[in-house]
PDB file of C-alpha atoms in Angstrom:
ATOM      1  CA  UNK A 290    -109.716 222.602  46.777  1.00 60.00           C
ATOM      2  CA  UNK A 291    -113.482 222.620  47.429  1.00 83.00           C
ATOM      3  CA  UNK A 292    -115.790 222.635  50.441  1.00 87.00           C
ATOM      4  CA  UNK A 293    -116.623 218.930  50.099  1.00 89.00           C
ATOM      5  CA  UNK A 294    -112.923 218.035  50.163  1.00 92.00           C
ATOM      6  CA  UNK A 295    -112.468 220.120  53.295  1.00 92.00           C
ATOM      7  CA  UNK A 296    -115.426 218.397  54.972  1.00 91.00           C
ATOM      8  CA  UNK A 297    -114.015 214.967  54.126  1.00 92.00           C
ATOM      9  CA  UNK A 298    -110.590 215.907  55.486  1.00 93.00           C
ATOM     10  CA  UNK A 299    -112.118 217.223  58.729  1.00 92.00           C
ATOM     11  CA  UNK A 300    -113.992 213.937  59.212  1.00 91.00           C
ATOM     12  CA  UNK A 301    -110.809 211.934  58.586  1.00 91.00           C
ATOM     13  CA  UNK A 302    -108.835 214.154  60.973  1.00 92.00           C
ATOM     14  CA  UNK A 303    -111.362 213.270  63.694  1.00 89.00           C
ATOM     15  CA  UNK A 304    -111.995 209.607  62.902  1.00 89.00           C
ATOM     16  CA  UNK A 305    -108.351 208.846  61.995  1.00 90.00           C
ATOM     17  CA  UNK A 306    -109.759 205.879  60.090  1.00 89.00           C
ATOM     18  CA  UNK A 307    -109.906 205.783  56.284  1.00 89.00           C
ATOM     19  CA  UNK A 308    -112.644 203.137  56.058  1.00 88.00           C
ATOM     20  CA  UNK A 309    -114.920 204.887  58.568  1.00 87.00           C
ATOM     21  CA  UNK A 310    -114.548 208.226  56.796  1.00 90.00           C
ATOM     22  CA  UNK A 311    -115.066 206.707  53.355  1.00 89.00           C
ATOM     23  CA  UNK A 312    -118.278 205.066  54.559  1.00 88.00           C
ATOM     24  CA  UNK A 313    -119.571 208.143  56.398  1.00 85.00           C
ATOM     25  CA  UNK A 314    -118.793 210.555  53.549  1.00 87.00           C
ATOM     26  CA  UNK A 315    -120.073 208.235  50.800  1.00 86.00           C
ATOM     27  CA  UNK A 316    -116.819 207.915  48.865  1.00 88.00           C
ATOM     28  CA  UNK A 317    -114.731 204.879  48.020  1.00 90.00           C
ATOM     29  CA  UNK A 318    -111.471 204.276  49.933  1.00 88.00           C
ATOM     30  CA  UNK A 319    -109.496 204.801  46.721  1.00 91.00           C
ATOM     31  CA  UNK A 320    -111.259 208.120  46.083  1.00 92.00           C
ATOM     32  CA  UNK A 321    -110.491 209.192  49.653  1.00 92.00           C
ATOM     33  CA  UNK A 322    -106.810 208.307  49.239  1.00 91.00           C
ATOM     34  CA  UNK A 323    -106.613 210.282  45.984  1.00 92.00           C
ATOM     35  CA  UNK A 324    -108.317 213.265  47.608  1.00 93.00           C
ATOM     36  CA  UNK A 325    -105.797 213.345  50.462  1.00 93.00           C
ATOM     37  CA  UNK A 326    -102.932 212.965  47.992  1.00 93.00           C
ATOM     38  CA  UNK A 327    -104.275 215.887  45.954  1.00 92.00           C
ATOM     39  CA  UNK A 328    -104.524 218.081  49.055  1.00 93.00           C
ATOM     40  CA  UNK A 329    -100.967 217.181  50.024  1.00 93.00           C
ATOM     41  CA  UNK A 330     -99.750 217.951  46.506  1.00 93.00           C
ATOM     42  CA  UNK A 331    -101.477 221.346  46.525  1.00 92.00           C
ATOM     43  CA  UNK A 332    -100.073 222.214  49.953  1.00 92.00           C
ATOM     44  CA  UNK A 333     -96.632 220.740  49.327  1.00 93.00           C
ATOM     45  CA  UNK A 334     -96.678 218.959  52.689  1.00 94.00           C
ATOM     46  CA  UNK A 335     -97.742 215.663  54.212  1.00 94.00           C
ATOM     47  CA  UNK A 336    -100.960 215.932  56.213  1.00 95.00           C
ATOM     48  CA  UNK A 337    -101.026 212.402  57.614  1.00 93.00           C
ATOM     49  CA  UNK A 338     -98.673 209.692  58.771  1.00 91.00           C
ATOM     50  CA  UNK A 339    -100.345 206.393  57.979  1.00 85.00           C
ATOM     51  CA  UNK A 340     -99.574 202.698  58.146  1.00 77.00           C
ATOM     52  CA  UNK A 341    -101.638 199.524  58.214  1.00 68.00           C
ATOM     53  CA  UNK A 342    -102.766 200.164  61.790  1.00 68.00           C
ATOM     54  CA  UNK A 343    -103.038 203.870  62.423  1.00 78.00           C
ATOM     55  CA  UNK A 344    -103.449 207.373  61.027  1.00 88.00           C
ATOM     56  CA  UNK A 345    -101.822 210.363  62.742  1.00 92.00           C
ATOM     57  CA  UNK A 346    -101.983 214.036  61.794  1.00 94.00           C
ATOM     58  CA  UNK A 347     -98.699 215.784  61.072  1.00 94.00           C
ATOM     59  CA  UNK A 348     -98.116 219.340  62.286  1.00 94.00           C
ATOM     60  CA  UNK A 349     -99.199 220.492  58.833  1.00 94.00           C
ATOM     61  CA  UNK A 350    -102.286 218.294  59.142  1.00 93.00           C
ATOM     62  CA  UNK A 351    -103.246 219.896  62.469  1.00 94.00           C
ATOM     63  CA  UNK A 352    -102.849 223.368  60.968  1.00 94.00           C
ATOM     64  CA  UNK A 353    -104.821 222.421  57.873  1.00 95.00           C
ATOM     65  CA  UNK A 354    -107.612 220.965  60.009  1.00 93.00           C
ATOM     66  CA  UNK A 355    -108.079 224.339  61.717  1.00 92.00           C
ATOM     67  CA  UNK A 356    -108.009 226.077  58.341  1.00 94.00           C
ATOM     68  CA  UNK A 357    -110.591 223.653  56.944  1.00 92.00           C
ATOM     69  CA  UNK A 358    -112.947 224.156  59.903  1.00 91.00           C
ATOM     70  CA  UNK A 359    -112.709 227.936  59.538  1.00 90.00           C
ATOM     71  CA  UNK A 360    -113.324 227.809  55.789  1.00 91.00           C
ATOM     72  CA  UNK A 361    -116.351 225.529  56.177  1.00 87.00           C
ATOM     73  CA  UNK A 362    -117.816 227.841  58.809  1.00 84.00           C
ATOM     74  CA  UNK A 363    -117.180 230.948  56.680  1.00 87.00           C
ATOM     75  CA  UNK A 364    -118.758 229.264  53.654  1.00 85.00           C
ATOM     76  CA  UNK A 365    -121.892 228.424  55.636  1.00 78.00           C
ATOM     77  CA  UNK A 366    -122.095 231.961  57.009  1.00 78.00           C
ATOM     78  CA  UNK A 367    -121.755 233.398  53.496  1.00 80.00           C
ATOM     79  CA  UNK A 368    -124.524 231.171  52.127  1.00 73.00           C
ATOM     80  CA  UNK A 369    -126.840 232.056  54.976  1.00 69.00           C
ATOM     81  CA  UNK A 370    -126.118 235.788  54.741  1.00 72.00           C
ATOM     82  CA  UNK A 371    -127.101 235.649  51.084  1.00 70.00           C
ATOM     83  CA  UNK A 372    -130.269 233.752  51.955  1.00 62.00           C
ATOM     84  CA  UNK A 373    -131.278 236.571  54.299  1.00 61.00           C
ATOM     85  CA  UNK A 374    -131.933 238.730  51.257  1.00 60.00           C
ATOM     86  CA  UNK A 375    -134.437 236.266  49.795  1.00 59.00           C
ATOM     87  CA  UNK A 376    -138.076 235.969  50.806  1.00 59.00           C
ATOM     88  CA  UNK A 377    -137.873 232.267  51.699  1.00 74.00           C
ATOM     89  CA  UNK A 378    -135.194 230.112  53.264  1.00 81.00           C
ATOM     90  CA  UNK A 379    -133.507 227.558  51.040  1.00 82.00           C
ATOM     91  CA  UNK A 380    -130.780 225.035  51.611  1.00 84.00           C
ATOM     92  CA  UNK A 381    -130.407 221.854  53.636  1.00 90.00           C
ATOM     93  CA  UNK A 382    -130.358 220.784  57.265  1.00 92.00           C
ATOM     94  CA  UNK A 383    -129.004 217.476  58.545  1.00 93.00           C
ATOM     95  CA  UNK A 384    -130.469 215.731  61.587  1.00 95.00           C
ATOM     96  CA  UNK A 385    -129.387 212.735  63.656  1.00 95.00           C
ATOM     97  CA  UNK A 386    -131.482 210.773  66.167  1.00 93.00           C
ATOM     98  CA  UNK A 387    -132.418 207.269  67.244  1.00 90.00           C
ATOM     99  CA  UNK A 388    -135.061 205.297  65.362  1.00 89.00           C
ATOM    100  CA  UNK A 389    -137.473 205.760  68.250  1.00 90.00           C
ATOM    101  CA  UNK A 390    -136.954 209.544  68.465  1.00 91.00           C
ATOM    102  CA  UNK A 391    -137.610 209.716  64.724  1.00 91.00           C
ATOM    103  CA  UNK A 392    -141.258 208.869  65.348  1.00 88.00           C
ATOM    104  CA  UNK A 393    -141.750 209.764  69.030  1.00 90.00           C
ATOM    105  CA  UNK A 394    -140.410 213.342  69.200  1.00 92.00           C
ATOM    106  CA  UNK A 395    -139.233 214.487  65.767  1.00 93.00           C
ATOM    107  CA  UNK A 396    -142.490 214.466  63.690  1.00 93.00           C
ATOM    108  CA  UNK A 397    -144.184 217.547  65.245  1.00 93.00           C
ATOM    109  CA  UNK A 398    -140.945 219.525  64.900  1.00 94.00           C
ATOM    110  CA  UNK A 399    -140.542 218.575  61.252  1.00 94.00           C
ATOM    111  CA  UNK A 400    -144.213 219.245  60.563  1.00 93.00           C
ATOM    112  CA  UNK A 401    -143.865 222.837  61.800  1.00 93.00           C
ATOM    113  CA  UNK A 402    -140.573 223.307  59.978  1.00 93.00           C
ATOM    114  CA  UNK A 403    -141.864 221.962  56.660  1.00 92.00           C
ATOM    115  CA  UNK A 404    -144.950 224.133  56.904  1.00 91.00           C
ATOM    116  CA  UNK A 405    -142.891 227.279  57.553  1.00 90.00           C
ATOM    117  CA  UNK A 406    -139.939 226.525  55.254  1.00 90.00           C
ATOM    118  CA  UNK A 407    -141.036 224.255  52.385  1.00 89.00           C
ATOM    119  CA  UNK A 408    -137.946 224.944  50.244  1.00 87.00           C
ATOM    120  CA  UNK A 409    -135.427 223.618  52.781  1.00 91.00           C
ATOM    121  CA  UNK A 410    -134.292 220.034  52.251  1.00 91.00           C
ATOM    122  CA  UNK A 411    -134.125 217.787  55.307  1.00 93.00           C
ATOM    123  CA  UNK A 412    -131.721 214.860  55.638  1.00 93.00           C
ATOM    124  CA  UNK A 413    -132.254 212.468  58.535  1.00 93.00           C
ATOM    125  CA  UNK A 414    -129.768 209.876  59.798  1.00 92.00           C
ATOM    126  CA  UNK A 415    -130.789 207.384  62.491  1.00 91.00           C
ATOM    127  CA  UNK A 416    -128.500 205.410  64.754  1.00 88.00           C
ATOM    128  CA  UNK A 417    -127.268 204.909  68.303  1.00 85.00           C
ATOM    129  CA  UNK A 418    -128.237 207.921  70.430  1.00 85.00           C
ATOM    130  CA  UNK A 419    -125.014 207.503  72.441  1.00 83.00           C
ATOM    131  CA  UNK A 420    -122.994 208.938  69.516  1.00 87.00           C
ATOM    132  CA  UNK A 421    -125.440 211.722  68.634  1.00 91.00           C
ATOM    133  CA  UNK A 422    -123.389 214.587  70.103  1.00 92.00           C
ATOM    134  CA  UNK A 423    -120.287 213.212  68.414  1.00 90.00           C
ATOM    135  CA  UNK A 424    -122.106 213.449  65.078  1.00 91.00           C
ATOM    136  CA  UNK A 425    -122.658 217.170  65.646  1.00 93.00           C
ATOM    137  CA  UNK A 426    -119.136 217.809  66.894  1.00 90.00           C
ATOM    138  CA  UNK A 427    -117.669 216.068  63.857  1.00 86.00           C
ATOM    139  CA  UNK A 428    -119.752 218.329  61.598  1.00 87.00           C
ATOM    140  CA  UNK A 429    -121.640 215.357  60.174  1.00 87.00           C
ATOM    141  CA  UNK A 430    -125.013 216.874  61.074  1.00 93.00           C
ATOM    142  CA  UNK A 431    -126.411 220.232  62.124  1.00 94.00           C
ATOM    143  CA  UNK A 432    -128.641 218.930  64.931  1.00 95.00           C
ATOM    144  CA  UNK A 433    -129.024 215.814  67.030  1.00 96.00           C
ATOM    145  CA  UNK A 434    -131.774 214.607  69.337  1.00 95.00           C
ATOM    146  CA  UNK A 435    -129.997 213.091  72.315  1.00 92.00           C
ATOM    147  CA  UNK A 436    -129.875 212.611  76.064  1.00 90.00           C
ATOM    148  CA  UNK A 437    -128.264 215.463  77.963  1.00 90.00           C
ATOM    149  CA  UNK A 438    -124.912 213.978  78.983  1.00 84.00           C
ATOM    150  CA  UNK A 439    -123.193 214.254  82.349  1.00 79.00           C
ATOM    151  CA  UNK A 440    -120.426 216.326  80.766  1.00 85.00           C
ATOM    152  CA  UNK A 441    -122.063 218.528  78.151  1.00 88.00           C
ATOM    153  CA  UNK A 442    -119.545 220.377  75.921  1.00 90.00           C
ATOM    154  CA  UNK A 443    -119.556 224.113  76.651  1.00 92.00           C
ATOM    155  CA  UNK A 444    -119.594 224.991  72.962  1.00 93.00           C
ATOM    156  CA  UNK A 445    -122.868 223.132  72.420  1.00 94.00           C
ATOM    157  CA  UNK A 446    -126.437 224.435  72.811  1.00 96.00           C
ATOM    158  CA  UNK A 447    -129.213 222.203  74.202  1.00 96.00           C
ATOM    159  CA  UNK A 448    -133.005 222.610  74.120  1.00 95.00           C
ATOM    160  CA  UNK A 449    -134.873 220.072  76.313  1.00 94.00           C
ATOM    161  CA  UNK A 450    -137.827 218.193  74.825  1.00 93.00           C
ATOM    162  CA  UNK A 451    -138.864 215.742  77.540  1.00 92.00           C
ATOM    163  CA  UNK A 452    -137.756 213.939  80.683  1.00 92.00           C
ATOM    164  CA  UNK A 453    -137.341 210.232  79.933  1.00 91.00           C
ATOM    165  CA  UNK A 454    -137.592 207.574  82.703  1.00 93.00           C
ATOM    166  CA  UNK A 455    -135.595 204.348  82.514  1.00 93.00           C
ATOM    167  CA  UNK A 456    -136.670 200.799  83.283  1.00 93.00           C
ATOM    168  CA  UNK A 457    -135.044 197.454  83.879  1.00 95.00           C
ATOM    169  CA  UNK A 458    -136.716 195.038  81.499  1.00 95.00           C
ATOM    170  CA  UNK A 459    -136.750 191.253  81.312  1.00 96.00           C
ATOM    171  CA  UNK A 460    -138.218 188.705  78.888  1.00 96.00           C
ATOM    172  CA  UNK A 461    -141.669 187.220  79.397  1.00 95.00           C
ATOM    173  CA  UNK A 462    -140.975 183.959  77.546  1.00 95.00           C
ATOM    174  CA  UNK A 463    -140.054 180.885  79.632  1.00 94.00           C
ATOM    175  CA  UNK A 464    -136.247 180.792  79.794  1.00 94.00           C
ATOM    176  CA  UNK A 465    -133.312 180.756  82.212  1.00 94.00           C
ATOM    177  CA  UNK A 466    -133.591 184.510  82.721  1.00 95.00           C
ATOM    178  CA  UNK A 467    -137.262 184.411  83.750  1.00 94.00           C
ATOM    179  CA  UNK A 468    -136.387 181.740  86.309  1.00 94.00           C
ATOM    180  CA  UNK A 469    -133.640 183.911  87.792  1.00 94.00           C
ATOM    181  CA  UNK A 470    -135.884 186.955  88.199  1.00 93.00           C
ATOM    182  CA  UNK A 471    -138.484 184.971  90.180  1.00 92.00           C
ATOM    183  CA  UNK A 472    -136.094 184.808  93.156  1.00 89.00           C
ATOM    184  CA  UNK A 473    -136.867 187.260  95.937  1.00 86.00           C
ATOM    185  CA  UNK A 474    -134.738 189.233  96.288  1.00 87.00           C
ATOM    186  CA  UNK A 475    -133.246 188.994  92.794  1.00 91.00           C
ATOM    187  CA  UNK A 476    -129.611 187.904  92.843  1.00 91.00           C
ATOM    188  CA  UNK A 477    -128.321 190.643  90.530  1.00 92.00           C
ATOM    189  CA  UNK A 478    -124.794 189.224  90.556  1.00 91.00           C
ATOM    190  CA  UNK A 479    -125.913 186.215  88.491  1.00 92.00           C
ATOM    191  CA  UNK A 480    -128.302 188.013  86.126  1.00 95.00           C
ATOM    192  CA  UNK A 481    -127.047 188.272  82.522  1.00 96.00           C
ATOM    193  CA  UNK A 482    -127.338 191.877  81.339  1.00 96.00           C
ATOM    194  CA  UNK A 483    -127.777 193.366  77.864  1.00 95.00           C
ATOM    195  CA  UNK A 484    -126.353 196.880  78.069  1.00 93.00           C
ATOM    196  CA  UNK A 485    -125.602 199.894  75.871  1.00 89.00           C
ATOM    197  CA  UNK A 486    -121.958 200.066  74.854  1.00 85.00           C
ATOM    198  CA  UNK A 487    -121.588 203.574  76.318  1.00 82.00           C
ATOM    199  CA  UNK A 488    -123.475 206.815  76.824  1.00 82.00           C
ATOM    200  CA  UNK A 489    -125.614 208.452  79.508  1.00 84.00           C
ATOM    201  CA  UNK A 490    -127.889 205.452  80.049  1.00 88.00           C
ATOM    202  CA  UNK A 491    -124.971 203.073  80.478  1.00 90.00           C
ATOM    203  CA  UNK A 492    -123.458 205.399  83.096  1.00 89.00           C
ATOM    204  CA  UNK A 493    -126.770 205.506  84.973  1.00 91.00           C
ATOM    205  CA  UNK A 494    -126.908 201.716  85.006  1.00 93.00           C
ATOM    206  CA  UNK A 495    -123.316 201.475  86.269  1.00 92.00           C
ATOM    207  CA  UNK A 496    -124.113 203.929  89.085  1.00 91.00           C
ATOM    208  CA  UNK A 497    -127.223 201.978  90.066  1.00 92.00           C
ATOM    209  CA  UNK A 498    -125.457 198.609  89.981  1.00 92.00           C
ATOM    210  CA  UNK A 499    -122.573 199.853  92.144  1.00 91.00           C
ATOM    211  CA  UNK A 500    -125.142 201.016  94.702  1.00 89.00           C
ATOM    212  CA  UNK A 501    -126.220 197.366  95.114  1.00 86.00           C
ATOM    213  CA  UNK A 502    -122.675 196.425  96.217  1.00 86.00           C
ATOM    214  CA  UNK A 503    -122.763 192.964  94.631  1.00 85.00           C
ATOM    215  CA  UNK A 504    -119.592 193.160  92.583  1.00 89.00           C
ATOM    216  CA  UNK A 505    -119.478 193.586  88.812  1.00 91.00           C
ATOM    217  CA  UNK A 506    -122.472 192.891  86.534  1.00 93.00           C
ATOM    218  CA  UNK A 507    -122.497 189.774  84.402  1.00 94.00           C
ATOM    219  CA  UNK A 508    -122.621 191.339  80.933  1.00 94.00           C
ATOM    220  CA  UNK A 509    -124.018 188.988  78.308  1.00 94.00           C
ATOM    221  CA  UNK A 510    -123.800 191.495  75.440  1.00 94.00           C
ATOM    222  CA  UNK A 511    -123.147 195.160  74.659  1.00 92.00           C
ATOM    223  CA  UNK A 512    -125.464 196.636  72.049  1.00 91.00           C
ATOM    224  CA  UNK A 513    -125.439 199.850  70.019  1.00 85.00           C
ATOM    225  CA  UNK A 514    -128.997 201.191  69.974  1.00 84.00           C
ATOM    226  CA  UNK A 515    -131.805 200.604  72.457  1.00 88.00           C
ATOM    227  CA  UNK A 516    -134.140 199.136  69.849  1.00 90.00           C
ATOM    228  CA  UNK A 517    -131.756 196.219  69.310  1.00 91.00           C
ATOM    229  CA  UNK A 518    -131.252 195.883  73.072  1.00 94.00           C
ATOM    230  CA  UNK A 519    -134.979 195.416  73.672  1.00 95.00           C
ATOM    231  CA  UNK A 520    -135.147 192.784  70.937  1.00 95.00           C
ATOM    232  CA  UNK A 521    -132.346 190.782  72.594  1.00 95.00           C
ATOM    233  CA  UNK A 522    -134.127 190.975  75.943  1.00 96.00           C
ATOM    234  CA  UNK A 523    -137.377 189.797  74.301  1.00 96.00           C
ATOM    235  CA  UNK A 524    -135.491 186.785  72.935  1.00 95.00           C
ATOM    236  CA  UNK A 525    -134.520 185.733  76.472  1.00 96.00           C
ATOM    237  CA  UNK A 526    -130.836 186.703  76.309  1.00 95.00           C
ATOM    238  CA  UNK A 527    -130.845 188.727  79.505  1.00 95.00           C
ATOM    239  CA  UNK A 528    -132.109 191.724  81.457  1.00 96.00           C
ATOM    240  CA  UNK A 529    -131.606 195.190  79.984  1.00 95.00           C
ATOM    241  CA  UNK A 530    -131.948 198.878  80.798  1.00 94.00           C
ATOM    242  CA  UNK A 531    -133.830 201.056  78.316  1.00 92.00           C
ATOM    243  CA  UNK A 532    -135.774 204.327  78.108  1.00 92.00           C
ATOM    244  CA  UNK A 533    -139.507 203.857  78.702  1.00 93.00           C
ATOM    245  CA  UNK A 534    -140.352 205.645  75.441  1.00 91.00           C
ATOM    246  CA  UNK A 535    -138.307 203.108  73.464  1.00 91.00           C
ATOM    247  CA  UNK A 536    -139.994 200.194  75.219  1.00 93.00           C
ATOM    248  CA  UNK A 537    -143.458 201.660  74.624  1.00 92.00           C
ATOM    249  CA  UNK A 538    -142.790 202.082  70.908  1.00 88.00           C
ATOM    250  CA  UNK A 539    -141.030 198.753  70.402  1.00 91.00           C
ATOM    251  CA  UNK A 540    -142.720 196.120  68.176  1.00 92.00           C
ATOM    252  CA  UNK A 541    -141.745 193.518  70.818  1.00 94.00           C
ATOM    253  CA  UNK A 542    -143.030 195.484  73.837  1.00 93.00           C
ATOM    254  CA  UNK A 543    -145.500 192.683  74.672  1.00 94.00           C
ATOM    255  CA  UNK A 544    -142.592 190.271  75.057  1.00 96.00           C
ATOM    256  CA  UNK A 545    -140.787 192.220  77.783  1.00 96.00           C
ATOM    257  CA  UNK A 546    -141.727 193.142  81.351  1.00 95.00           C
ATOM    258  CA  UNK A 547    -140.532 195.851  83.739  1.00 94.00           C
ATOM    259  CA  UNK A 548    -138.779 194.705  86.908  1.00 93.00           C
ATOM    260  CA  UNK A 549    -139.046 196.154  90.377  1.00 89.00           C
ATOM    261  CA  UNK A 550    -135.701 197.006  91.970  1.00 87.00           C
ATOM    262  CA  UNK A 551    -134.171 198.819  94.920  1.00 85.00           C
ATOM    263  CA  UNK A 552    -132.470 202.141  94.346  1.00 83.00           C
ATOM    264  CA  UNK A 553    -132.994 204.432  91.402  1.00 83.00           C
ATOM    265  CA  UNK A 554    -132.161 204.542  87.720  1.00 88.00           C
ATOM    266  CA  UNK A 555    -132.063 208.303  87.185  1.00 86.00           C
ATOM    267  CA  UNK A 556    -134.151 209.650  84.306  1.00 89.00           C
ATOM    268  CA  UNK A 557    -132.554 211.881  81.685  1.00 88.00           C
ATOM    269  CA  UNK A 558    -133.488 214.941  79.663  1.00 91.00           C
ATOM    270  CA  UNK A 559    -133.975 214.365  75.950  1.00 93.00           C
ATOM    271  CA  UNK A 560    -133.391 217.366  73.732  1.00 95.00           C
ATOM    272  CA  UNK A 561    -131.991 218.925  70.576  1.00 96.00           C
ATOM    273  CA  UNK A 562    -128.358 220.032  70.459  1.00 96.00           C
ATOM    274  CA  UNK A 563    -126.269 222.056  68.019  1.00 96.00           C
ATOM    275  CA  UNK A 564    -123.230 224.342  68.051  1.00 94.00           C
ATOM    276  CA  UNK A 565    -123.620 227.644  69.941  1.00 94.00           C
ATOM    277  CA  UNK A 566    -121.631 229.532  67.328  1.00 91.00           C
ATOM    278  CA  UNK A 567    -124.237 228.661  64.698  1.00 92.00           C
ATOM    279  CA  UNK A 568    -127.300 229.971  66.552  1.00 93.00           C
ATOM    280  CA  UNK A 569    -127.493 233.115  64.409  1.00 89.00           C
ATOM    281  CA  UNK A 570    -127.490 231.226  61.106  1.00 89.00           C
ATOM    282  CA  UNK A 571    -130.935 231.580  59.493  1.00 87.00           C
ATOM    283  CA  UNK A 572    -131.530 227.843  58.944  1.00 90.00           C
ATOM    284  CA  UNK A 573    -130.325 226.950  62.432  1.00 93.00           C
ATOM    285  CA  UNK A 574    -132.450 229.668  64.016  1.00 92.00           C
ATOM    286  CA  UNK A 575    -135.511 228.678  61.969  1.00 92.00           C
ATOM    287  CA  UNK A 576    -135.260 225.033  63.023  1.00 94.00           C
ATOM    288  CA  UNK A 577    -134.753 225.867  66.699  1.00 94.00           C
ATOM    289  CA  UNK A 578    -137.792 228.133  66.595  1.00 93.00           C
ATOM    290  CA  UNK A 579    -139.811 225.091  65.517  1.00 93.00           C
ATOM    291  CA  UNK A 580    -138.301 223.044  68.362  1.00 93.00           C
ATOM    292  CA  UNK A 581    -139.320 225.631  70.947  1.00 86.00           C
ATOM    293  CA  UNK A 582    -142.783 226.303  69.464  1.00 72.00           C
TER     294      UNK A 582
END
């Protein structure tokens, strides 16, 4: 039994999906199956009940998940306590953020961190910001840059970076959508919308749309990631809601326009989050110092 095996099991216990865990942890499905079988053989108990449709933890699996989380945490604490005795920090930190945040807010933080701690390796994963906190909570990354959610987990720590306004955007090319938005007032009930699948921005849109009291929105597509959403709007597929910073940094920003509207799409705080119980770890503390500098 090794730390990597424990990390893989923890991910599987949270995803409850062999293919997703195999992809996320960079192992083949057959290797993942053999790993679980080996753990079960060593423990002398079944950890999972699985069929073609679902994966469920057994009582032994629930107990082993807690054990695995504790062992991973103790291993990290041991490594970092040893590093305290050296002159320079070494090791690895893992970050998660959207593509836009990777070049709008992350570079100055990484520049300070690399200058102060050149022997620490940095791994960056980009993706949909709506799942950023989930990435931290599933122990896939140490930090995530994300919007502060309406229900922020108590065990998480958040450092704000910036307040981000939102805009309703529409295409500029001649199409059915541009014809619809020329009406005054705009008949929102018949506008096709391109929306995030979930997350803080989607909830802000839903709140705004309900305030218009025109029924349910006509959703043309749900998209993971605001960069892709803006591209679909630019192609004339519909009207979308996106953070201003993403629009400003988009390669198709000249092909979209901001719309005027009644009511308010509330802005959100963008920041860095991590687990509270890791704040005293040297690498975690060093990175957060660079965030707050």
